[in-house]
Tab-separated table of N, CA and C in Angstrom:
chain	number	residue	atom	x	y	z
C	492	UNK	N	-56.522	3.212	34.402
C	492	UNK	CA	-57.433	4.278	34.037
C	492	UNK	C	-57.707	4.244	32.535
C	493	UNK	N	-58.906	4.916	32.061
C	493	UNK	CA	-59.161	4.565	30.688
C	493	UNK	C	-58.701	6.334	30.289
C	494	UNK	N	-59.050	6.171	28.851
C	494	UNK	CA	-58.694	7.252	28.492
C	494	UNK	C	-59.930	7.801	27.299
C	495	UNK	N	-59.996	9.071	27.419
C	495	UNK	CA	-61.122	9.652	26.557
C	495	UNK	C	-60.914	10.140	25.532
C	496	UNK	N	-61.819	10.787	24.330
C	496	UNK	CA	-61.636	11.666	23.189
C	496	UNK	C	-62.624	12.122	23.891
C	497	UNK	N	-62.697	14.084	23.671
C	497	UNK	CA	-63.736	14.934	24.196
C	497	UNK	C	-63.833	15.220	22.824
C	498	UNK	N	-64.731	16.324	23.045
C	498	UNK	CA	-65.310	16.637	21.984
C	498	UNK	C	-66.056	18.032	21.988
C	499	UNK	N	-66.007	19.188	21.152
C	499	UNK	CA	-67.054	19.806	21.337
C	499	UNK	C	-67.309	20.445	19.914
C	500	UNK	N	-69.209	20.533	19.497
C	500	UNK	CA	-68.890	21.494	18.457
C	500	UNK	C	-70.018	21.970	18.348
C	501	UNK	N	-70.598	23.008	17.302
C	501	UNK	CA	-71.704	23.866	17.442
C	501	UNK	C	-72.088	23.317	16.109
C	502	UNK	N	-73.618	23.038	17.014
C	502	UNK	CA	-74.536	21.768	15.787
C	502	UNK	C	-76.190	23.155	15.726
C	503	UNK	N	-76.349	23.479	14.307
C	503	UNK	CA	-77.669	24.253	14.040
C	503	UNK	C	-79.110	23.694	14.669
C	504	UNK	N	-79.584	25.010	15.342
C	504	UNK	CA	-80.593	24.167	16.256
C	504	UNK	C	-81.532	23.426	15.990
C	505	UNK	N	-81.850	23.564	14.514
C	505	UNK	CA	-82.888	22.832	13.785
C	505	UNK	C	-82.226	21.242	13.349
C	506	UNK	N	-81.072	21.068	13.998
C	506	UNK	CA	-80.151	19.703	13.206
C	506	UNK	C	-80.266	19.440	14.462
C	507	UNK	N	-81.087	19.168	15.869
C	507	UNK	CA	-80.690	18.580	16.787
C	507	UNK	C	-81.183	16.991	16.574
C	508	UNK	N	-82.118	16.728	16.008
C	508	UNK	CA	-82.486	15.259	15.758
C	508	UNK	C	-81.717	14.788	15.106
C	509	UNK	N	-81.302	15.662	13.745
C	509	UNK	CA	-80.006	14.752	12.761
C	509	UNK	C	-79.127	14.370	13.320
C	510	UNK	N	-78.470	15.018	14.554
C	510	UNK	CA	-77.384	14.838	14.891
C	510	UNK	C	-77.654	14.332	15.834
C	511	UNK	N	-78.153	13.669	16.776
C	511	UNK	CA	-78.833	12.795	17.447
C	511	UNK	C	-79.185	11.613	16.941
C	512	UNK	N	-79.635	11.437	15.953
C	512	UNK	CA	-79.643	10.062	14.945
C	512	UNK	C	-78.513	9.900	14.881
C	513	UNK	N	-77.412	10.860	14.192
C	513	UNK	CA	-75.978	10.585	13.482
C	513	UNK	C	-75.564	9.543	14.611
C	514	UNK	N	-75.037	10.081	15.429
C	514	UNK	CA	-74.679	9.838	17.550
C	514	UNK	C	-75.058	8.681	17.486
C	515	UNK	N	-76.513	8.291	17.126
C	515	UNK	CA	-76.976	7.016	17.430
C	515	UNK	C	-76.942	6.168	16.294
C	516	UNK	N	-76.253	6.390	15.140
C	516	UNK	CA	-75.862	5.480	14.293
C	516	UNK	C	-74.147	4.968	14.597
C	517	UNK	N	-73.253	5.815	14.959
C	517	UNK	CA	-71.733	6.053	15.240
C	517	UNK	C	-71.998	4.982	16.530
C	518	UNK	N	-72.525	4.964	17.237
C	518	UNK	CA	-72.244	5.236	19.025
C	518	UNK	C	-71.962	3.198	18.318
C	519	UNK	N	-72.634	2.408	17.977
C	519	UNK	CA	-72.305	1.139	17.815
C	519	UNK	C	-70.900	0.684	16.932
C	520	UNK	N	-70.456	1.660	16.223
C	520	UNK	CA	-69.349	1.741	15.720
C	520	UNK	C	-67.930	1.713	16.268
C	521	UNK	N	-68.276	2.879	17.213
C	521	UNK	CA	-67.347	3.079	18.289
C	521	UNK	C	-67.232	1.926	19.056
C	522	UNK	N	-68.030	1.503	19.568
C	522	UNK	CA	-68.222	0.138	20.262
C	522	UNK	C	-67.879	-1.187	19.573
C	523	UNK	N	-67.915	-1.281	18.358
C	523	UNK	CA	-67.245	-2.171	18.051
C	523	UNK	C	-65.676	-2.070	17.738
C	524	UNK	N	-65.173	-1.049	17.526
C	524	UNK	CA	-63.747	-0.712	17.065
C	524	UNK	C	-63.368	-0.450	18.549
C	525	UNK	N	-63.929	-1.081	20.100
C	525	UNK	CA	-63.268	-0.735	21.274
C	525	UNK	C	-63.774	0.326	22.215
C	526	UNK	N	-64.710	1.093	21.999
C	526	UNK	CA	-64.794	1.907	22.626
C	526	UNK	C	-65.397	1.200	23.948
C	527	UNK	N	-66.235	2.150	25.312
C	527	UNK	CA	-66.552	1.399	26.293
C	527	UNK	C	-67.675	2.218	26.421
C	528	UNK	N	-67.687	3.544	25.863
C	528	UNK	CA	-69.013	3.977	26.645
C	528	UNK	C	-68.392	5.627	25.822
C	529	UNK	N	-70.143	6.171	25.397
C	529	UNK	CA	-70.099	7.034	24.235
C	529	UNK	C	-71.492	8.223	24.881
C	530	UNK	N	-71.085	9.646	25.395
C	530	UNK	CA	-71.760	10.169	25.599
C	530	UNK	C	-72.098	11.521	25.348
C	531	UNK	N	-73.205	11.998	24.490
C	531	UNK	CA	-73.743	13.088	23.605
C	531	UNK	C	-74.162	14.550	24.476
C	532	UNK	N	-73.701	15.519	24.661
C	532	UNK	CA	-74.904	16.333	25.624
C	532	UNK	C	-74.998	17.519	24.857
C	533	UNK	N	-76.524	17.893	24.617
C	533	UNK	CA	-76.475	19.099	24.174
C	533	UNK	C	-76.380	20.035	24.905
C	534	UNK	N	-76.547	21.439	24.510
C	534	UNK	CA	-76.585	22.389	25.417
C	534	UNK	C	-77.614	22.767	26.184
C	535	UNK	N	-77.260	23.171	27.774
C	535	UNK	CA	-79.081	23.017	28.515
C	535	UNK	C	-78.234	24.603	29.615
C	536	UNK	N	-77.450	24.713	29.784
C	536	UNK	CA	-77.091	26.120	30.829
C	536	UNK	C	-75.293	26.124	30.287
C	537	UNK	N	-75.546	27.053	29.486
C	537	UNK	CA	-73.605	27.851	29.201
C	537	UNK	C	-73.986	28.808	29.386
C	538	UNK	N	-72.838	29.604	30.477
C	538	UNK	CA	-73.427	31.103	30.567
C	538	UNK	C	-71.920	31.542	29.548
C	539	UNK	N	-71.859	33.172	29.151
C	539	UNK	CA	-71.467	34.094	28.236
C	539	UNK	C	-70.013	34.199	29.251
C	540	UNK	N	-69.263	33.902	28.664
C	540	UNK	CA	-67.958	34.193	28.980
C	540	UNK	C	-67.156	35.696	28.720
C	541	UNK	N	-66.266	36.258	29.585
C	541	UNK	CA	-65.877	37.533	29.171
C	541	UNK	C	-64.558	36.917	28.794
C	542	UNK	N	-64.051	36.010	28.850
C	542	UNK	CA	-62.569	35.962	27.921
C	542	UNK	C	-62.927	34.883	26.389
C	543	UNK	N	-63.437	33.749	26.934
C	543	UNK	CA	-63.938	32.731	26.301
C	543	UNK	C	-65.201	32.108	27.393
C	544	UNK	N	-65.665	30.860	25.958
C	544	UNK	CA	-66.930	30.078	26.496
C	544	UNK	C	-67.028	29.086	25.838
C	545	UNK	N	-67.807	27.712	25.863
C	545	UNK	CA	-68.339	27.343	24.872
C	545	UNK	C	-68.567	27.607	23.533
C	546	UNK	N	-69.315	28.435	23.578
C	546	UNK	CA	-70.302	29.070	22.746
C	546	UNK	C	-68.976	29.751	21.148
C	547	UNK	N	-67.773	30.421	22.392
C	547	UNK	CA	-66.735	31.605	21.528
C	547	UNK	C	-65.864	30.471	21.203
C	548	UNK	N	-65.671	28.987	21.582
C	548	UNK	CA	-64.624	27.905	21.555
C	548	UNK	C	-64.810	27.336	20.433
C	549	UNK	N	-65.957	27.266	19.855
C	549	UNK	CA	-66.520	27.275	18.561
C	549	UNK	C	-67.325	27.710	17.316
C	550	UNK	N	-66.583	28.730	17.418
C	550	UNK	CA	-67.405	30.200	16.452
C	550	UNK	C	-68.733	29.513	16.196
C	551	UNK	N	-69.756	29.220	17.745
C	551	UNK	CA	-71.246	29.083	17.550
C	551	UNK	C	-71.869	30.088	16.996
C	552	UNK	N	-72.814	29.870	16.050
C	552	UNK	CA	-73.294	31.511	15.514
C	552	UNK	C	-74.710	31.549	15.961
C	553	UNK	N	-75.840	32.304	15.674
C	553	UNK	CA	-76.868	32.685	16.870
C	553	UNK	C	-77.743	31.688	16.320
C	554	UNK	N	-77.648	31.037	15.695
C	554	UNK	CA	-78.814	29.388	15.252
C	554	UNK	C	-78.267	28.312	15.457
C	555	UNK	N	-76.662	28.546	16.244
C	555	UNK	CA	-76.232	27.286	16.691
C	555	UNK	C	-75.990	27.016	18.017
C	556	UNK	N	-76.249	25.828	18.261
C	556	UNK	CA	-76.138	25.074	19.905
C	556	UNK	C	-75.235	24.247	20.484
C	557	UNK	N	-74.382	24.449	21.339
C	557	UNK	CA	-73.335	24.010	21.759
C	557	UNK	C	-73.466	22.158	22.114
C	558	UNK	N	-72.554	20.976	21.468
C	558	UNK	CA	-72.629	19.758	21.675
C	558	UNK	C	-71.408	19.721	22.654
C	559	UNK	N	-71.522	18.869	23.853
C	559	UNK	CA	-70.206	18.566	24.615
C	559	UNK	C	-70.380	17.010	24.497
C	560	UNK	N	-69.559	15.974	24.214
C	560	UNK	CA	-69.391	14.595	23.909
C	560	UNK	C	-68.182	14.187	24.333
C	561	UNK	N	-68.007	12.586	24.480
C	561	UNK	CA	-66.598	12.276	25.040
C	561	UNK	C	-67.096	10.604	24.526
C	562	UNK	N	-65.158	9.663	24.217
C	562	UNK	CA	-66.032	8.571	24.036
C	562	UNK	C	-64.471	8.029	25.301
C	563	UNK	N	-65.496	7.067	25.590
C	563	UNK	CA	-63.851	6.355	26.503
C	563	UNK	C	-63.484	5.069	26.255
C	564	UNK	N	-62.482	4.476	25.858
C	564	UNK	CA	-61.944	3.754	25.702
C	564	UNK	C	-61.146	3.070	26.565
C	565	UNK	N	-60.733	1.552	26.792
C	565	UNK	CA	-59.489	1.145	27.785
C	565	UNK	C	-58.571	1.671	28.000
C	566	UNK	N	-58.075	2.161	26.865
C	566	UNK	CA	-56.372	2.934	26.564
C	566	UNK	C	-56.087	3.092	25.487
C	567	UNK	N	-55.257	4.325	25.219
C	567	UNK	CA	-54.830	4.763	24.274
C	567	UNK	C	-54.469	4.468	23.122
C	568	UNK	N	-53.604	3.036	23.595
C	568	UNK	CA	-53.442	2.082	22.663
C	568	UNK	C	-54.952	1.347	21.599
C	569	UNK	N	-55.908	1.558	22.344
C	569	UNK	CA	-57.285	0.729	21.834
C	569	UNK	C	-57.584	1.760	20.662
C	570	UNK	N	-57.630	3.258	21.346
C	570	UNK	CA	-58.148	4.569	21.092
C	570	UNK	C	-57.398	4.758	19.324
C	571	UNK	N	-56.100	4.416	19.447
C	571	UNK	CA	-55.499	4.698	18.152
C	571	UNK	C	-55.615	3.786	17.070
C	572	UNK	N	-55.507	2.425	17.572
C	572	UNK	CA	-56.706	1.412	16.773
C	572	UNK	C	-58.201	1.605	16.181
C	573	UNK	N	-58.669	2.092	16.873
C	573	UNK	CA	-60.037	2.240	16.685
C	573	UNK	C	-60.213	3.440	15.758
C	574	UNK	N	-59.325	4.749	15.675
C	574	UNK	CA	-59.784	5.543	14.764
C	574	UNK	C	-58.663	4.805	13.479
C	575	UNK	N	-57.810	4.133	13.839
C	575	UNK	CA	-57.384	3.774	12.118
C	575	UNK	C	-58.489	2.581	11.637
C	576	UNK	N	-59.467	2.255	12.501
C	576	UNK	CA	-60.263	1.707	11.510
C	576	UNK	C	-61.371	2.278	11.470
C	577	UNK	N	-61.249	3.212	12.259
C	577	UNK	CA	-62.754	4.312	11.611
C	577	UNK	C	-62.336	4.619	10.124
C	578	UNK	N	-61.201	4.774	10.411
C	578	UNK	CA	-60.806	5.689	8.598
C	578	UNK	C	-60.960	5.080	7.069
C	579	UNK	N	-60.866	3.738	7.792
C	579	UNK	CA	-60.489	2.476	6.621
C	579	UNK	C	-62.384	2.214	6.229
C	580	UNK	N	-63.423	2.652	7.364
C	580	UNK	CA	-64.493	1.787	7.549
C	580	UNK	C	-65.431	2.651	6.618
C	581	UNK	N	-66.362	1.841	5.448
C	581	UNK	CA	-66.909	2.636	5.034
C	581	UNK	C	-68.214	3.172	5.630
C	582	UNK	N	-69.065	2.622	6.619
C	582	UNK	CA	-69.567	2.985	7.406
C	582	UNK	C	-69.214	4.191	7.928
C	583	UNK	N	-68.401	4.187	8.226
C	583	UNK	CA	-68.021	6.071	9.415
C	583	UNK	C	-68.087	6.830	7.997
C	584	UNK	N	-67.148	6.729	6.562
C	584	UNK	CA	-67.162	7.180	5.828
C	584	UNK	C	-68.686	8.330	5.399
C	585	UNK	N	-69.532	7.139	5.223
C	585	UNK	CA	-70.942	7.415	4.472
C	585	UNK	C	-71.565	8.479	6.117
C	586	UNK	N	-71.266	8.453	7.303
C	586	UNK	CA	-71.759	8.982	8.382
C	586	UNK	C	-70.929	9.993	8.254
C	587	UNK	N	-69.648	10.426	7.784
C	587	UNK	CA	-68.763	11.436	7.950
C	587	UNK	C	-69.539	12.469	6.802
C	588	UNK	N	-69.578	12.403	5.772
C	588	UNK	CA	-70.608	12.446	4.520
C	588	UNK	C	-71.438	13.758	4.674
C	589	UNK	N	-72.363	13.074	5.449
C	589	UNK	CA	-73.340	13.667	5.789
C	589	UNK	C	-73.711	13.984	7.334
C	590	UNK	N	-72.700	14.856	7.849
C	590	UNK	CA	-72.207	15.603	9.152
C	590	UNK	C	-73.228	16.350	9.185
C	591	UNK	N	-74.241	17.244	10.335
C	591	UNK	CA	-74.989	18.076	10.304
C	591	UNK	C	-74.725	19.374	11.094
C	592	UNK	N	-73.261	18.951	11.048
C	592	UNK	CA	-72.456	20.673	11.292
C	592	UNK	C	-71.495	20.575	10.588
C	593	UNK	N	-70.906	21.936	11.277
C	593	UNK	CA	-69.597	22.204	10.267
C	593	UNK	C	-68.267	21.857	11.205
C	594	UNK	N	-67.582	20.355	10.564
C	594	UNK	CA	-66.921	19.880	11.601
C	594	UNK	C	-65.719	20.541	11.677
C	595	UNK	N	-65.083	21.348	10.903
C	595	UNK	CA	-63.923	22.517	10.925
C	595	UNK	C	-63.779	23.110	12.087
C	596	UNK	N	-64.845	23.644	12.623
C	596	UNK	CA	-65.616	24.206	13.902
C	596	UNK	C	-65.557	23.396	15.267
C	597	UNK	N	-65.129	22.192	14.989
C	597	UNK	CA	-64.768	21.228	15.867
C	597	UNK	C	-63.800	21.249	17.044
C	598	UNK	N	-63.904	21.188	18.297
C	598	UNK	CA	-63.022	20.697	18.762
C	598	UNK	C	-62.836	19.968	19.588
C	599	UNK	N	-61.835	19.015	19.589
C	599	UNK	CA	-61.256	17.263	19.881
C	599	UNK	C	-59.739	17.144	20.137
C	600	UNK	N	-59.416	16.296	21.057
C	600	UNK	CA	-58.882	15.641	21.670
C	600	UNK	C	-58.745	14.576	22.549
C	601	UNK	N	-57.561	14.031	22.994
C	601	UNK	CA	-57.352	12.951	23.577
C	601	UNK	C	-56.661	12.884	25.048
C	602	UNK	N	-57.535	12.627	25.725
C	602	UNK	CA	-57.150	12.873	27.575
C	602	UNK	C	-57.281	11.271	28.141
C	603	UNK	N	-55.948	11.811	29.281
C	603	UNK	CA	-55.670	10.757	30.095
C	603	UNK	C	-56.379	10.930	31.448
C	604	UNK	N	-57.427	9.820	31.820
C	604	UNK	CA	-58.212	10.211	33.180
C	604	UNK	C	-57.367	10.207	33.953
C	605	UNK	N	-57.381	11.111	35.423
C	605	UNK	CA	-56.489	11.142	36.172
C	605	UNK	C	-56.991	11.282	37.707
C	606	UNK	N	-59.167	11.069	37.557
C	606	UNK	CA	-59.143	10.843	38.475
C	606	UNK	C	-61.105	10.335	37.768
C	607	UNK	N	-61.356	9.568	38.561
C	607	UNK	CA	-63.005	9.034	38.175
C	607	UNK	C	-63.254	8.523	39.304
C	608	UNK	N	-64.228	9.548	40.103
C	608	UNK	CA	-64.581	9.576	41.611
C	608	UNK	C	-66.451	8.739	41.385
């Protein structure tokens, strides 16, 4: 089974192309440092949560739009390779730079598939 980084964060609605370019400058990056397959979704139906949501998972504020993303990799082992040379790479650097949200607001992690029907 491969294994993923998810992703979610609240990108300003007027930054949906920037950050759509960004995506599509990264997405070959990822792919060369191992990744297998890199996928962007903006927001199209989150409904309002009464405990949490999307939306409350990342203090979205009312001009921002929820991103859900994931990248997958072979394994974990590839996965931890690949971001120590994101870090080293000045490429991701100059793309980290100039982020078109506020990546603090971020949230990420690392999951083990446990089922891909």
């Amino acid at each position: 089974m491969s294994y993923v980084d998810g992703f979610v964060v609240a990108v300003p609605a007027e930054n949906k192309e920037a950050y759509r370019a960004m995506a599509e400058k990264a997405a070959p990056l990822f792919k060369e440092f191992g990744a297998t397959r890199i996928v962007e979704c903006w927001v199209e139906d989150v409904k309002e949560g009464n405990l949490t949501d999307f939306r409350m998972s990342v203090k979205a504020e009312e001009n921002e739009e929820v991103v859900f993303s994931w990248i997958e990799y072979p394994s974990r082992e590839i996965r931890d390779a690949a971001n120590e040379k994101m870090m080293a790479d000045p490429r991701m650097k100059a793309l980290g730079d100039n982020m078109p949200f506020d990546g603090k607001r971020m949230i990420y992690g690392g999951f083990n598939v446990i089922l891909d029907a």
